[in-house]
């Protein structure tokens, strides 16, 4: 056990943490596009899951989707909607159905949250896609 710890510490000490010569340093980063500044700061994922702005919006009842229904959060992208720039975050969620055709079933749907200055301004729902079952029918 001592030899493993010694080898790991030796590898850490002798390893180089310096960037290669042709790497872009913080002082030479290119300027951001103007639409990035119009949408506010980029939303970051929370340590506990999801995005803070989306979680606050769902807790306040602004949307019918609940955090426990969401199983995938997309990455934020810039989107132009009604002449204004927003950070668009795609959310995939499972919604229960109570139709007799689908007995206690779920359908998968997507929505987009449009975030501006750390606040969700709009929720845009998309129609659920038909999903073909992998279970053979007899």
Short mmCIF file of C-alpha atoms in Angstrom, two decimals:
data_model
loop_
_atom_site.label_atom_id
_atom_site.label_comp_id
_atom_site.label_asym_id
_atom_site.label_seq_id
_atom_site.Cartn_x
_atom_site.Cartn_y
_atom_site.Cartn_z
CA UNK A 1 0.00 0.00 0.00
CA UNK A 2 2.88 2.35 0.81
CA UNK A 3 4.46 1.75 -2.58
CA UNK A 4 1.23 2.58 -4.39
CA UNK A 5 0.86 5.85 -2.49
CA UNK A 6 4.51 6.67 -3.10
CA UNK A 7 4.19 5.99 -6.83
CA UNK A 8 1.01 8.08 -7.09
CA UNK A 9 2.58 11.01 -5.26
CA UNK A 10 5.71 10.73 -7.40
CA UNK A 11 3.58 10.76 -10.55
CA UNK A 12 1.73 13.84 -9.32
CA UNK A 13 4.89 15.73 -8.42
CA UNK A 14 6.80 14.92 -11.60
CA UNK A 15 3.84 15.33 -13.94
CA UNK A 16 3.58 18.59 -15.82
CA UNK A 17 0.45 20.65 -15.33
CA UNK A 18 1.53 23.28 -17.81
CA UNK A 19 -0.40 23.78 -21.03
CA UNK A 20 1.28 23.23 -24.39
CA UNK A 21 2.88 26.22 -26.04
CA UNK A 22 0.17 26.62 -28.66
CA UNK A 23 -2.73 26.50 -26.16
CA UNK A 24 -5.01 29.50 -25.91
CA UNK A 25 -4.45 31.33 -22.64
CA UNK A 26 -7.13 33.25 -20.78
CA UNK A 27 -5.75 36.57 -21.98
CA UNK A 28 -5.96 35.63 -25.65
CA UNK A 29 -9.49 34.22 -25.80
CA UNK A 30 -11.57 35.57 -28.66
CA UNK A 31 -14.39 37.97 -27.77
CA UNK A 32 -17.86 36.45 -27.39
CA UNK A 33 -20.59 37.03 -29.92
CA UNK A 34 -22.95 39.92 -29.03
CA UNK A 35 -25.98 37.62 -28.73
CA UNK A 36 -24.33 35.84 -25.79
CA UNK A 37 -24.28 39.06 -23.76
CA UNK A 38 -27.90 39.85 -24.67
CA UNK A 39 -29.14 36.58 -23.15
CA UNK A 40 -27.32 37.05 -19.86
CA UNK A 41 -24.88 34.68 -18.18
CA UNK A 42 -24.86 31.05 -19.29
CA UNK A 43 -26.91 28.74 -17.04
CA UNK A 44 -24.89 26.09 -15.23
CA UNK A 45 -26.05 22.72 -13.99
CA UNK A 46 -26.72 22.45 -10.29
CA UNK A 47 -24.79 20.01 -8.14
CA UNK A 48 -28.09 18.40 -7.11
CA UNK A 49 -29.34 17.96 -10.68
CA UNK A 50 -30.92 20.15 -13.29
CA UNK A 51 -30.52 23.88 -13.66
CA UNK A 52 -31.26 26.35 -10.89
CA UNK A 53 -33.52 28.56 -13.03
CA UNK A 54 -35.53 25.57 -14.26
CA UNK A 55 -35.88 24.13 -10.76
CA UNK A 56 -37.13 27.47 -9.41
CA UNK A 57 -39.62 27.74 -12.28
CA UNK A 58 -40.99 24.23 -11.66
CA UNK A 59 -41.26 24.78 -7.90
CA UNK A 60 -43.21 28.01 -8.39
CA UNK A 61 -45.78 26.22 -10.58
CA UNK A 62 -44.95 28.08 -13.79
CA UNK A 63 -44.99 24.78 -15.69
CA UNK A 64 -46.83 21.46 -15.45
CA UNK A 65 -43.60 19.43 -15.62
CA UNK A 66 -42.21 18.33 -12.26
CA UNK A 67 -38.49 17.75 -11.54
CA UNK A 68 -39.05 14.06 -10.78
CA UNK A 69 -40.50 13.51 -14.29
CA UNK A 70 -37.40 14.82 -16.07
CA UNK A 71 -34.79 12.28 -17.04
CA UNK A 72 -32.56 14.34 -19.36
CA UNK A 73 -31.42 17.96 -19.43
CA UNK A 74 -29.80 19.25 -22.59
CA UNK A 75 -26.96 21.74 -22.86
CA UNK A 76 -27.80 25.44 -23.07
CA UNK A 77 -27.73 26.94 -26.57
CA UNK A 78 -28.51 30.43 -27.83
CA UNK A 79 -31.92 30.83 -29.48
CA UNK A 80 -33.63 33.82 -31.06
CA UNK A 81 -37.33 33.83 -30.08
CA UNK A 82 -39.71 36.74 -30.79
CA UNK A 83 -36.80 39.05 -31.57
CA UNK A 84 -34.91 38.43 -28.31
CA UNK A 85 -32.03 36.12 -27.46
CA UNK A 86 -32.47 33.42 -24.83
CA UNK A 87 -30.55 30.45 -23.49
CA UNK A 88 -32.54 27.44 -24.65
CA UNK A 89 -32.37 24.29 -22.51
CA UNK A 90 -34.05 21.18 -23.89
CA UNK A 91 -35.74 18.94 -21.32
CA UNK A 92 -36.92 15.35 -21.92
CA UNK A 93 -39.57 14.09 -19.51
CA UNK A 94 -41.99 11.20 -19.03
CA UNK A 95 -45.64 12.14 -18.54
CA UNK A 96 -48.16 9.58 -17.24
CA UNK A 97 -51.22 8.86 -19.37
CA UNK A 98 -54.62 7.95 -18.05
CA UNK A 99 -56.17 6.92 -21.34
CA UNK A 100 -57.82 3.52 -21.63
CA UNK A 101 -55.70 2.81 -24.69
CA UNK A 102 -52.51 3.13 -22.62
CA UNK A 103 -53.03 1.32 -19.36
CA UNK A 104 -50.93 3.12 -16.74
CA UNK A 105 -48.51 4.13 -19.45
CA UNK A 106 -46.11 6.97 -20.00
CA UNK A 107 -45.29 9.00 -23.02
CA UNK A 108 -41.99 10.71 -23.61
CA UNK A 109 -42.12 14.37 -24.52
CA UNK A 110 -39.76 17.30 -24.84
CA UNK A 111 -39.94 20.93 -23.82
CA UNK A 112 -37.59 23.87 -24.12
CA UNK A 113 -37.03 26.38 -21.36
CA UNK A 114 -35.99 29.82 -22.56
CA UNK A 115 -33.80 31.40 -19.90
CA UNK A 116 -32.80 35.04 -19.81
CA UNK A 117 -30.72 36.50 -16.97
CA UNK A 118 -31.15 33.38 -14.77
CA UNK A 119 -34.96 33.44 -15.07
CA UNK A 120 -37.17 31.17 -17.20
CA UNK A 121 -39.21 33.45 -19.44
CA UNK A 122 -40.97 30.87 -21.64
CA UNK A 123 -41.63 27.13 -21.73
CA UNK A 124 -42.14 25.76 -25.24
CA UNK A 125 -43.69 22.29 -25.47
CA UNK A 126 -43.19 19.97 -28.39
CA UNK A 127 -45.63 17.32 -29.52
CA UNK A 128 -44.68 13.81 -28.36
CA UNK A 129 -43.08 11.67 -31.03
CA UNK A 130 -44.61 8.28 -31.68
CA UNK A 131 -42.28 5.61 -30.34
CA UNK A 132 -42.32 2.16 -31.85
CA UNK A 133 -42.41 -0.58 -29.27
CA UNK A 134 -39.73 -3.26 -29.30
CA UNK A 135 -42.17 -5.81 -27.87
CA UNK A 136 -43.45 -8.18 -30.59
CA UNK A 137 -47.20 -8.34 -31.06
CA UNK A 138 -48.74 -11.82 -31.42
#
